[in-house]
Coordinates of C-alpha atoms and ligand atoms in Angstrom, one line a residue:
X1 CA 60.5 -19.7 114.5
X2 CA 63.6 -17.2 114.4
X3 CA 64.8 -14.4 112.3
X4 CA 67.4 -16.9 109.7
X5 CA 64.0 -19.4 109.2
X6 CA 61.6 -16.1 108.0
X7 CA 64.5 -15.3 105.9
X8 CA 63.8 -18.0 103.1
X9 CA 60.2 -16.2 102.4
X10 CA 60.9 -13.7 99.7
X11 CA 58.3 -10.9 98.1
X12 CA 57.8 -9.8 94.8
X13 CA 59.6 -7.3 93.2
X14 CA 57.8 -4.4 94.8
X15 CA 56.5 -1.9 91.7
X16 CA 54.9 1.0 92.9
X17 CA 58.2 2.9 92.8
X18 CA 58.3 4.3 89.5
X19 CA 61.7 5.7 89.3
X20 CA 61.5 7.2 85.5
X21 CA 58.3 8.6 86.4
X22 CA 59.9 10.7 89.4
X23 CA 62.6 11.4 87.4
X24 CA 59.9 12.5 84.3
X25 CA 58.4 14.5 87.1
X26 CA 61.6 16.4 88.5
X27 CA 62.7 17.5 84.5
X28 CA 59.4 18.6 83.8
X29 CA 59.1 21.1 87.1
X30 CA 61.0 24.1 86.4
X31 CA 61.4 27.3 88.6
X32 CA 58.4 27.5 90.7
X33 CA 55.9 29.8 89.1
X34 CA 54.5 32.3 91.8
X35 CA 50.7 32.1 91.0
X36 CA 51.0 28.1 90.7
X37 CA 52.5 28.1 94.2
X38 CA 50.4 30.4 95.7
X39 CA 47.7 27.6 94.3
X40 CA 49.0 25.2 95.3
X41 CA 49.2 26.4 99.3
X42 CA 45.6 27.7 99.3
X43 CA 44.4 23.7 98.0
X44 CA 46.9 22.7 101.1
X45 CA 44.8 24.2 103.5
X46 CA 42.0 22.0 102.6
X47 CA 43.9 19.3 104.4
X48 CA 43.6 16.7 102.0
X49 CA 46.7 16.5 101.2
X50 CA 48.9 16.9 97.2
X51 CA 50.1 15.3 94.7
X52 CA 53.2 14.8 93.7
X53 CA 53.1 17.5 90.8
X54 CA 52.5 19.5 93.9
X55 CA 55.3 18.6 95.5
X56 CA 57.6 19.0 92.9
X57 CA 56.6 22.1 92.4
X58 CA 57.2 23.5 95.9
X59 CA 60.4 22.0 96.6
X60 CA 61.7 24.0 93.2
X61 CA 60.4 27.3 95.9
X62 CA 63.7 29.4 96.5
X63 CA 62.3 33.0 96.5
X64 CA 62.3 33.9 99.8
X65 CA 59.0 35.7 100.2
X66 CA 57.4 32.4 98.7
X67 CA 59.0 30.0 101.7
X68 CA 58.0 32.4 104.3
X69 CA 54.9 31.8 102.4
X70 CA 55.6 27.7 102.5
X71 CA 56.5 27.8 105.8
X72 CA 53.4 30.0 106.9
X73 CA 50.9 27.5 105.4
X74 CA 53.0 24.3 107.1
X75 CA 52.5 26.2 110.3
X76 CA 48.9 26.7 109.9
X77 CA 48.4 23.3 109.0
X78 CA 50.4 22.0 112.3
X79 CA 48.0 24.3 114.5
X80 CA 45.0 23.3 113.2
X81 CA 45.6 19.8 113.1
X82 CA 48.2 18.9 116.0
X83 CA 47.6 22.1 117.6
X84 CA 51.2 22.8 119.7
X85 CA 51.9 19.7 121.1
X86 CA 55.2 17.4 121.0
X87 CA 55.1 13.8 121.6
X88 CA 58.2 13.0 123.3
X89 CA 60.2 9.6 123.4
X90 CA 63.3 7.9 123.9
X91 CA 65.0 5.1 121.9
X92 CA 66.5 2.2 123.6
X93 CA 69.2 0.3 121.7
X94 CA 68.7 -3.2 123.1
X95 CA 72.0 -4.8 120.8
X96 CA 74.4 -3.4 118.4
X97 CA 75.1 -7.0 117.1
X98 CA 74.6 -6.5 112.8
X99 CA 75.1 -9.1 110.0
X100 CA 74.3 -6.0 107.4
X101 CA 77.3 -4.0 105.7
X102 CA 75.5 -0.4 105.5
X103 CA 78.2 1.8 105.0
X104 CA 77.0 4.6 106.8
X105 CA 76.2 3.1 110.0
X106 CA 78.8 1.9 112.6
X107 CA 76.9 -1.4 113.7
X108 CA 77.8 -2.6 110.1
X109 CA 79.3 -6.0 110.4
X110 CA 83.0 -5.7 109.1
X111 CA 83.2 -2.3 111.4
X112 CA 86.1 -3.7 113.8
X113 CA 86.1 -0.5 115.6
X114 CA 83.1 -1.0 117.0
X115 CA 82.4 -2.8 120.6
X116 CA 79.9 -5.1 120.1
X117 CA 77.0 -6.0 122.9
X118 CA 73.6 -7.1 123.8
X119 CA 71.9 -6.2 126.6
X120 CA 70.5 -9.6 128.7
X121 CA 67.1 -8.6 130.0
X122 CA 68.2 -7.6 133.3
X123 CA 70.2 -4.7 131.7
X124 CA 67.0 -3.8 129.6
X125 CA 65.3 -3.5 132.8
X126 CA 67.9 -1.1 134.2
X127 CA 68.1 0.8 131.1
X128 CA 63.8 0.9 131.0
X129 CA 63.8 1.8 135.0
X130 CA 66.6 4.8 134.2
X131 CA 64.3 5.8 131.3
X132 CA 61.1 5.6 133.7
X133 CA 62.8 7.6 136.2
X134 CA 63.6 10.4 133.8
X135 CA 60.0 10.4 133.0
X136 CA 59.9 8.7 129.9
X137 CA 56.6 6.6 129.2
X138 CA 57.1 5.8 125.0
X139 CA 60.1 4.2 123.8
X140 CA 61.2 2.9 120.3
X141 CA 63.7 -0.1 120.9
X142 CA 66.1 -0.2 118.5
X143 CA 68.2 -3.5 117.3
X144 CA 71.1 -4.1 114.8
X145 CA 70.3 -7.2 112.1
X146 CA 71.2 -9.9 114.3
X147 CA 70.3 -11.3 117.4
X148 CA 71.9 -13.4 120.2
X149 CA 71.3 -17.2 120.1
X150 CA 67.8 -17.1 121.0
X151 CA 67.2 -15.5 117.9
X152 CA 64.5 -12.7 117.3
X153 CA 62.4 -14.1 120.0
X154 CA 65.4 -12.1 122.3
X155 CA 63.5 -9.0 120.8
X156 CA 59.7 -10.2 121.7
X157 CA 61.6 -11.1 125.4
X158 CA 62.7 -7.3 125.8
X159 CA 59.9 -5.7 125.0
X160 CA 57.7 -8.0 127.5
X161 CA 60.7 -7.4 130.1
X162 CA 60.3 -3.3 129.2
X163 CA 56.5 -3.2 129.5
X164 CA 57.0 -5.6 132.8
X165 CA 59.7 -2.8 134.6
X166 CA 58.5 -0.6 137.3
X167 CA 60.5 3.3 138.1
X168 CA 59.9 4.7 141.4
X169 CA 57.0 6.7 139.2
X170 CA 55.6 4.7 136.8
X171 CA 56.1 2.7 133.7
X172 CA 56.2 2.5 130.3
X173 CA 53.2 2.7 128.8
X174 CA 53.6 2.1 124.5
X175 CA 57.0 0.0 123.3
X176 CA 57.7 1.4 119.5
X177 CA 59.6 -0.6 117.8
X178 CA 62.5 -0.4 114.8
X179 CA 63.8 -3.3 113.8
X180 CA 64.6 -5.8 110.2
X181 CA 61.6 -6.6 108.1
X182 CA 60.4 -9.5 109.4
X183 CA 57.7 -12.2 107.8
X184 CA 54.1 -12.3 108.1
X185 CA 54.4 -14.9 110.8
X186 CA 57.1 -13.1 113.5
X187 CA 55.5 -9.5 112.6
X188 CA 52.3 -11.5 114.3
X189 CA 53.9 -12.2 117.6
X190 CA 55.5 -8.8 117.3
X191 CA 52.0 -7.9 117.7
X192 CA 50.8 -10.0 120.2
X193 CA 53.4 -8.5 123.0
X194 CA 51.6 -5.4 122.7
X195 CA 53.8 -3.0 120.7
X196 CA 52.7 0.8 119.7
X197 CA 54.3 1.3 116.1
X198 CA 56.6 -0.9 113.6
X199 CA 59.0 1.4 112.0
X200 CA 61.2 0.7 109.1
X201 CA 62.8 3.2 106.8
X202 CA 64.0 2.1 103.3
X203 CA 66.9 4.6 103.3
X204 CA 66.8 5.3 100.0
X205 CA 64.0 4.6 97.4
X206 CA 66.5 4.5 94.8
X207 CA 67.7 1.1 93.9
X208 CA 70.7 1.4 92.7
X209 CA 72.0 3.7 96.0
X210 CA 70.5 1.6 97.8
X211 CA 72.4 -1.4 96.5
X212 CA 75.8 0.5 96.5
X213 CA 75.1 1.3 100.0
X214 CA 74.1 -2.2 101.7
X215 CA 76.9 -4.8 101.0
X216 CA 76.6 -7.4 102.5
X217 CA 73.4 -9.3 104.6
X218 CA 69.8 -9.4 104.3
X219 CA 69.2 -5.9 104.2
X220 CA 70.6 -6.0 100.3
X221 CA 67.0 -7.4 99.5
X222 CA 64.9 -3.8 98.7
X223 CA 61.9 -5.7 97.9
X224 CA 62.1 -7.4 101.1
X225 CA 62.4 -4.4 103.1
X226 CA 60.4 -1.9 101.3
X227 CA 57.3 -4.9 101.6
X228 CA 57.8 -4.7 105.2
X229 CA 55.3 -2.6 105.8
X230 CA 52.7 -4.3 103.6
X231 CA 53.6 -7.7 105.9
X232 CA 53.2 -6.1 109.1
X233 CA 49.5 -4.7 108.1
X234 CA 48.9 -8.4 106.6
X235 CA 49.9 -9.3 110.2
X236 CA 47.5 -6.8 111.8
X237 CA 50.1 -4.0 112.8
X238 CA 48.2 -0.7 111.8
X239 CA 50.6 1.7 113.4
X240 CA 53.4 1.9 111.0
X241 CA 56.0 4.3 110.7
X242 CA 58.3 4.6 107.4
X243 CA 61.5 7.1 106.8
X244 CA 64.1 8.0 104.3
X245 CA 67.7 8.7 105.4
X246 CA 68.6 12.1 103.7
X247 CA 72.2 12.4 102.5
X248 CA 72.0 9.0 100.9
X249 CA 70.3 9.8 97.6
X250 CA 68.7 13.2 96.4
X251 CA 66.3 14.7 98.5
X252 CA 63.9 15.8 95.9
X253 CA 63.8 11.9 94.4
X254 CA 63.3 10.5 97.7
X255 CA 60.3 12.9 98.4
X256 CA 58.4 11.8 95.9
X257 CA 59.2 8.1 96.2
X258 CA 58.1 8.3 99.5
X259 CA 54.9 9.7 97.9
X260 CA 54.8 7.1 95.9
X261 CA 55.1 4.4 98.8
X262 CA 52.6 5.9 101.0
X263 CA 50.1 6.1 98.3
X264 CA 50.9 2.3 97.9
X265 CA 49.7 1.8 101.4
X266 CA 47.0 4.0 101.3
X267 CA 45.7 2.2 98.3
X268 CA 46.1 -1.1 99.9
X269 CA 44.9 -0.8 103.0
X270 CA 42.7 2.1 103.3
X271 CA 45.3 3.7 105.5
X272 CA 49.1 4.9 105.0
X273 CA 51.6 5.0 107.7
X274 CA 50.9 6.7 111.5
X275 CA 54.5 8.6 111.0
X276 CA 57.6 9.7 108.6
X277 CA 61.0 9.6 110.0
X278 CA 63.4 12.4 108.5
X279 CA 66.7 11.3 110.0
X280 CA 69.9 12.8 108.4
X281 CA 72.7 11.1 107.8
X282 CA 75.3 11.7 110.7
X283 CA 78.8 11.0 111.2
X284 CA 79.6 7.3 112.5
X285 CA 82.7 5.7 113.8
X286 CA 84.5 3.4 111.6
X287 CA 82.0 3.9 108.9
X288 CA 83.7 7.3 106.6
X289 CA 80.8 7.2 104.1
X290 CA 78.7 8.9 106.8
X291 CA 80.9 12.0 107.7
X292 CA 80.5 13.0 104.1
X293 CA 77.7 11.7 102.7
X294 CA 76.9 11.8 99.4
X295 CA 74.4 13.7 99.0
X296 CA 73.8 16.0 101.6
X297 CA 70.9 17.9 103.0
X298 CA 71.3 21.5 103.8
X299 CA 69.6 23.1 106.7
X300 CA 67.3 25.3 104.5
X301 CA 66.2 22.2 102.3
X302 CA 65.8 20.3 105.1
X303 CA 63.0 22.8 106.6
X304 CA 62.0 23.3 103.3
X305 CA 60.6 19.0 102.9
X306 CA 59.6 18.9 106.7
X307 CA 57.5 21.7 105.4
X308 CA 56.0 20.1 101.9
X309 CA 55.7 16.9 104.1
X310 CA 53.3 18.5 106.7
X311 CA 51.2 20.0 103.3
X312 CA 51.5 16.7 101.2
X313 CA 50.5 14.3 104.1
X314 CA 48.8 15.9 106.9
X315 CA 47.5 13.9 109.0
X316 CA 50.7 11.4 109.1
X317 CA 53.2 12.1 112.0
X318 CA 56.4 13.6 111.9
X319 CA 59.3 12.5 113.7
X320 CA 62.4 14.1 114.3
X321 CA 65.2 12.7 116.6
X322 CA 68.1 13.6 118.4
X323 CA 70.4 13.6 115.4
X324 CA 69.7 17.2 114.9
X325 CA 70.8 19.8 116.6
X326 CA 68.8 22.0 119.7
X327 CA 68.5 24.9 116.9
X328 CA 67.4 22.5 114.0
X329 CA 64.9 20.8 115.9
X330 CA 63.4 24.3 117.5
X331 CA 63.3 25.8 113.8
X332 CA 61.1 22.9 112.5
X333 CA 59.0 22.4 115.2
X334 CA 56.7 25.1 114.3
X335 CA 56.7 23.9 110.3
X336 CA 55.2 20.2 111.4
X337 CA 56.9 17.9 113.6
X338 CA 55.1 16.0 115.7
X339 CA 57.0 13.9 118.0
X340 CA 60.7 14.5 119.0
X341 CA 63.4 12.0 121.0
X342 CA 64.7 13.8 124.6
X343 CA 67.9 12.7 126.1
X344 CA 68.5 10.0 123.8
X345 CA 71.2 7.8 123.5
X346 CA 72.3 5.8 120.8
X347 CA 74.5 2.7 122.3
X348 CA 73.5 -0.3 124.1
X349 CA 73.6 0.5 127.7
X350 CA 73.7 4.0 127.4
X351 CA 71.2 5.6 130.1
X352 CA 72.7 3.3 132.7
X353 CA 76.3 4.8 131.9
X354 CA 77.9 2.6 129.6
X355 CA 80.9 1.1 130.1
X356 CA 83.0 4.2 127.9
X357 CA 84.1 1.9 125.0
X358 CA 82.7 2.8 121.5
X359 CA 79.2 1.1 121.1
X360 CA 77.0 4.0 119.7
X361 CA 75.6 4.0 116.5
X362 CA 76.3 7.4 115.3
X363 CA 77.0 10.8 116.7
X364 CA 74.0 13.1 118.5
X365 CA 73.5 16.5 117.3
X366 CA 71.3 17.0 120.9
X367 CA 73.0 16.2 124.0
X368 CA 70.6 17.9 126.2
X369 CA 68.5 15.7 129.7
X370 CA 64.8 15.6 128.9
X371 CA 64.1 17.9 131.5
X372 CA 66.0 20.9 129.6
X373 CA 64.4 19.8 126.5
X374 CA 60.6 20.2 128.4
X375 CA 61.7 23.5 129.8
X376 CA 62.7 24.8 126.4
X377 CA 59.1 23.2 124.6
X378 CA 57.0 25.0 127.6
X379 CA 59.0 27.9 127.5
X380 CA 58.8 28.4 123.1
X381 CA 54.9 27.6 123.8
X382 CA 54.6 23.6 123.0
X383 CA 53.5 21.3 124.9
X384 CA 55.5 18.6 125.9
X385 CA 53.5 15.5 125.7
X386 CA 53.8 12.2 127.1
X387 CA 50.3 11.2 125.9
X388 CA 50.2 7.2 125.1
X389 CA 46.7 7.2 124.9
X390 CA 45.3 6.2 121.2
X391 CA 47.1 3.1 120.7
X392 CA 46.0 1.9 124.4
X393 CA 42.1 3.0 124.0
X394 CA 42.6 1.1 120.3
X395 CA 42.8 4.5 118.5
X396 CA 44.9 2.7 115.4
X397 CA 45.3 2.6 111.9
X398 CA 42.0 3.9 110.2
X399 CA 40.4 4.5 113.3
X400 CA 42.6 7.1 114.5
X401 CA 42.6 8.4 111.1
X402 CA 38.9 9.0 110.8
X403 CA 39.2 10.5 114.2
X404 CA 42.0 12.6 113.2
X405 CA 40.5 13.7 110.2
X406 CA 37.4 15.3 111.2
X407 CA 39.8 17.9 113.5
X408 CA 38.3 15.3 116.5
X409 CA 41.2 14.4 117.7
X410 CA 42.2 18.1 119.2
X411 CA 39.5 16.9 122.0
X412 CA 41.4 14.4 123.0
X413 CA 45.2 14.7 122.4
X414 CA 44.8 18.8 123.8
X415 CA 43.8 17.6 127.0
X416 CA 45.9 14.3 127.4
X417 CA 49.4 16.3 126.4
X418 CA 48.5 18.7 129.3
X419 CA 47.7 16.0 132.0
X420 CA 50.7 13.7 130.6
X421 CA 52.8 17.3 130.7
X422 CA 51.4 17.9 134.5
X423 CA 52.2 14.2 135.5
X424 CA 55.8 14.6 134.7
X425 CA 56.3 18.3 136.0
X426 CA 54.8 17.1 139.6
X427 CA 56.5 13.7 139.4
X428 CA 60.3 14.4 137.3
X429 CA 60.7 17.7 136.9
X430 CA 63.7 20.1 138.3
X431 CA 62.2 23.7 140.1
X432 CA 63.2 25.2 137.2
X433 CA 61.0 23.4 134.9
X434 CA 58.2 22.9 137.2
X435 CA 58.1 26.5 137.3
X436 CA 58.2 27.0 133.9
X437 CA 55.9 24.3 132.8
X438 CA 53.1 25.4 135.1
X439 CA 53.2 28.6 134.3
X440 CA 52.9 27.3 130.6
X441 CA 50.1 25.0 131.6
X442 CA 48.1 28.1 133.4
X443 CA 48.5 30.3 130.0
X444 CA 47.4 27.2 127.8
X445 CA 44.1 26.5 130.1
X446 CA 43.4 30.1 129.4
X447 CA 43.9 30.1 125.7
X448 CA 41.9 26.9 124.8
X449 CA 38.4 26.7 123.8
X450 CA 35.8 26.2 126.8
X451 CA 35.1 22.6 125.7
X452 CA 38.5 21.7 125.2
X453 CA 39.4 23.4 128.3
X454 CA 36.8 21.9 130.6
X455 CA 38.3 18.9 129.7
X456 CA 41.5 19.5 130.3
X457 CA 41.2 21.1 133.6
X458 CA 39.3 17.8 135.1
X459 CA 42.4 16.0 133.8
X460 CA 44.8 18.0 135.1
X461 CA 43.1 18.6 138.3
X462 CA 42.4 14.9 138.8
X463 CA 46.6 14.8 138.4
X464 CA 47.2 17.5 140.6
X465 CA 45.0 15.1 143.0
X466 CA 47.4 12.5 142.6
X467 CA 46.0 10.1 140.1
X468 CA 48.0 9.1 136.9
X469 CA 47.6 7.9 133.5
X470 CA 44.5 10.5 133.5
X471 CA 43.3 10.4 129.8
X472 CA 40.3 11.0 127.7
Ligands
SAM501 N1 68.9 -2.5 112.0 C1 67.6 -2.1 111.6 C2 67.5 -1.5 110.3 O1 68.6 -1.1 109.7 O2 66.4 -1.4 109.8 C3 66.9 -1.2 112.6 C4 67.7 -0.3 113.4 S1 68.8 0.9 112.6 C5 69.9 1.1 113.9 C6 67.8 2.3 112.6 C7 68.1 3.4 111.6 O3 69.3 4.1 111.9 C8 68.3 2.9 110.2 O4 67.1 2.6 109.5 C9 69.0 4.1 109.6 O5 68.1 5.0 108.9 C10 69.5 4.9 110.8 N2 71.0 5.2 110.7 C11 72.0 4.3 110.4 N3 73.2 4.9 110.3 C12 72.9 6.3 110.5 C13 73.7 7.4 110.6 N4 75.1 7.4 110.4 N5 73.2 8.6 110.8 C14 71.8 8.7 111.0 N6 71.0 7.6 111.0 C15 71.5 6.4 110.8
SF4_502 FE1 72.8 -2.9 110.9 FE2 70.6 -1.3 110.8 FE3 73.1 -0.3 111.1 FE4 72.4 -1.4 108.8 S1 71.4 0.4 109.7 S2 74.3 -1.8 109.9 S3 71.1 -3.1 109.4 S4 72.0 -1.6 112.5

């Protein structure tokens, strides 16, 4: 079976996005009330989540004594539940090849100044070894809406050749994955080679946008994509991650759609998505709608939602990538992001120096190596973590919520973001960041709790010894 024959199946008319209810919701929130805030933050620290009342309410927050107050409580939540660890991971665009007309992307189809290319597998192994050998061990592959003639089994190929490819130290250990909504069927075998997480992000909950937006191609179909993630749990794919691309629509709508979605899939399933994606819309060649898009996410807003996110849905990860900017990404870090891209690249071939013609996607607002990036984490305080353990020991879906939940999961991710951190300061780092990182890795022994810590210290003792992929 290939992508054009799962294209016949069609879903339902999704419902659980109630657009005049959001819209009921936003004109009845006015300025946020003080005492309903301060309410509203103390029930946060429960950790079981708001509602979307809630949520409307804080993201009407403007006073600046009541963000520092917002932004205080997102950072207490972060600590106690992720403590100060980063997940780090690279994408790797396998094909820029697109039958979709999204006018804010450049792989869009009718975008002629564009180079298009796929990678065959032996570039895929290049491009995986060059990640391995910057001490990457979590990718997300990354694919425009259409495939070479093999169809989407060329994606189930790549990630078997990407899990397959050995670096001088190491390997790949968990394949994410972001590609079209696929059926029941082709999300199974997308399961079967082993993946981590199946991301898809609607762009913009709002239907109308979203059809002004997307042109042309399968991806006009919002029932089909925003059911995606229901298909890929029918299909047994637990790890999901979902996203909204801010600038399309406004911010405050697609908040609380996104709400409304997770709820869906908490509702169905017993369990809502592993992560949230926050990408903002970035400048694109040949594509003008993203250099000004329409509606635009300011730096302070975009703090702001990061922050109501980490309150409104704790225990969900946060991704940020390499759109944003070194300062961006270093001011939200702290208010809830969990895992960050390092040293990304956003065109086909990229890591193994392209070929200088215009293939990328859109433009990076972070252009700095991995290594600079773990320097700067160690030296604010975070960890940079290359942990890849829950989805290997079977930590998925509700189980690694249930485990999360209980604060449990500190145990382990603590100590498997410091041996992961020790494994790639002995094995990738430069001095500079060796030094830095194990001085980080001494203070943070010190400052954990005695269980946590006698943990962590076999683990990173047992690396220090020279065994790998040491993990609780
Ligand atoms: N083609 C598949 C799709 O659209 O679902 C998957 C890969 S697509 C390259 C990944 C994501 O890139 C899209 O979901 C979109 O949110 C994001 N993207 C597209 N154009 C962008 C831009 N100009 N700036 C930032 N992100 C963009
Ligand atoms: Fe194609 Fe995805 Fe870009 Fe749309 S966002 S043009 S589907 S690669």
């Amino acid at each position: 079976m290939n992508s054009t024959m799962t294209m016949e199946v069609r879903a339902a008319p999704a419902r659980f996005i109630d657009e005049a209810g959001i819209a009921a919701t936003l004109a009845a929130t006015g300025d946020a009330d003080p005492v309903r805030v301060r309410e509203i933050l103390a029930r946060a620290r429960a950790l079981k989540g708001l509602e979307a009342d809630d949520v409307a309410v804080l993201m009407n927050v403007t006073h600046p004594a009541l963000m520092a107050e917002l932004f205080e409580t997102a950072r207490w939540v972060k600590e106690t539940i992720y403590g100060n660890r980063l997940v780090l991971f690279a994408p790797l665009y396998i094909s820029n090849l697109c039958g979709n007309e999204c006018t804010y992307c450049a792989f869009r189809v009718g975008n002629t100044e564009l180079t298009r290319r796929a990678l065959t597998q032996e570039e895929i192994a290049r491009e995986a070894r060059a990640l391995i050998d910057q001490g990457h061990k979590r990718l997300l592959v990354v694919a425009g809406e259409a495939y070479p003639a093999e169809g989407f089994d060329y994606v189930l190929r790549s990630i078997e050749t990407i899990y397959q490819t050995r670096g001088a130290r190491g390997e790949i250990r968990r394949v994410n994955v972001n590609v079209a909504p696929l059926s029941v069927a082709d999300f199974r075998r997308l399961k079967a080679v082993g993946i981590g997480t199946y991301q898809i992000f609607q762009e913009t909950y709002h239907r109308q946008t979203y059809a002004r937006v997307h042109r042309c191609g399968p991806k006009r179909d919002y029932d089909w994509r925003i059911t995606a993630p229901d298909r890929a749990m029918e299909a047994g794919i637990d790890d999901l991650g979902v996203g909204i691309l801010f600038g399309l629509y406004h911010w405050k709508f697609e908040m609380l759609a996104l709400l409304q979605h997770i709820r869906h899939l908490e509702r169905t399933f017993g369990v809502g998505p592993h992560t949230i994606s926050v990408p903002r819309m970035e400048p694109a060649v040949g594509s003008p709608l993203a250099a000004q898009p329409p509606q635009p996410v300011s730096d302070a807003d975009f703090q702001k939602l990061v922050a109501i996110l980490r309150l409104a849905v704790p225990y969900t990860g946060i991704i940020m990538s390499t759109r944003e900017n070194a300062e961006t990404r270093r001011a939200t870090f702290a208010l809830g992001v969990s895992q960050i891209s390092a040293g990304s690249r956003c065109d086909p071939g990229g890591y193994t120096g392209g070929d200088g013609r215009q293939l990328e996607q859109f433009q990076l607002g972070d252009h700095r190596a991995l290594d600079e990036v773990v320097r700067d984490l160690a030296s604010l305080g975070y960890t940079p973590s290359f942990c890849t353990a829950c989805y290997r020991l079977g930590r998925t879906g509700a189980d690694f919520m249930d485990l999360a939940k209980p604060g449990l999961i500190k145990l382990h991710c603590a100590p498997n973001a410091l041996s992961t951190c020790m494994e790639y300061l002995l094995d990738h780092a430069s001095p500079p960041t060796r030094r830095e990182g194990e001085a980080f890795v001494v203070r943070e022994l010190a400052s954990m709790e005695p269980a946590v810590r006698e943990i962590a210290l076999k683990l990173v003792t047992a690396v220090r010894e020279g065994k790998r992929d040491a993990l609780v």
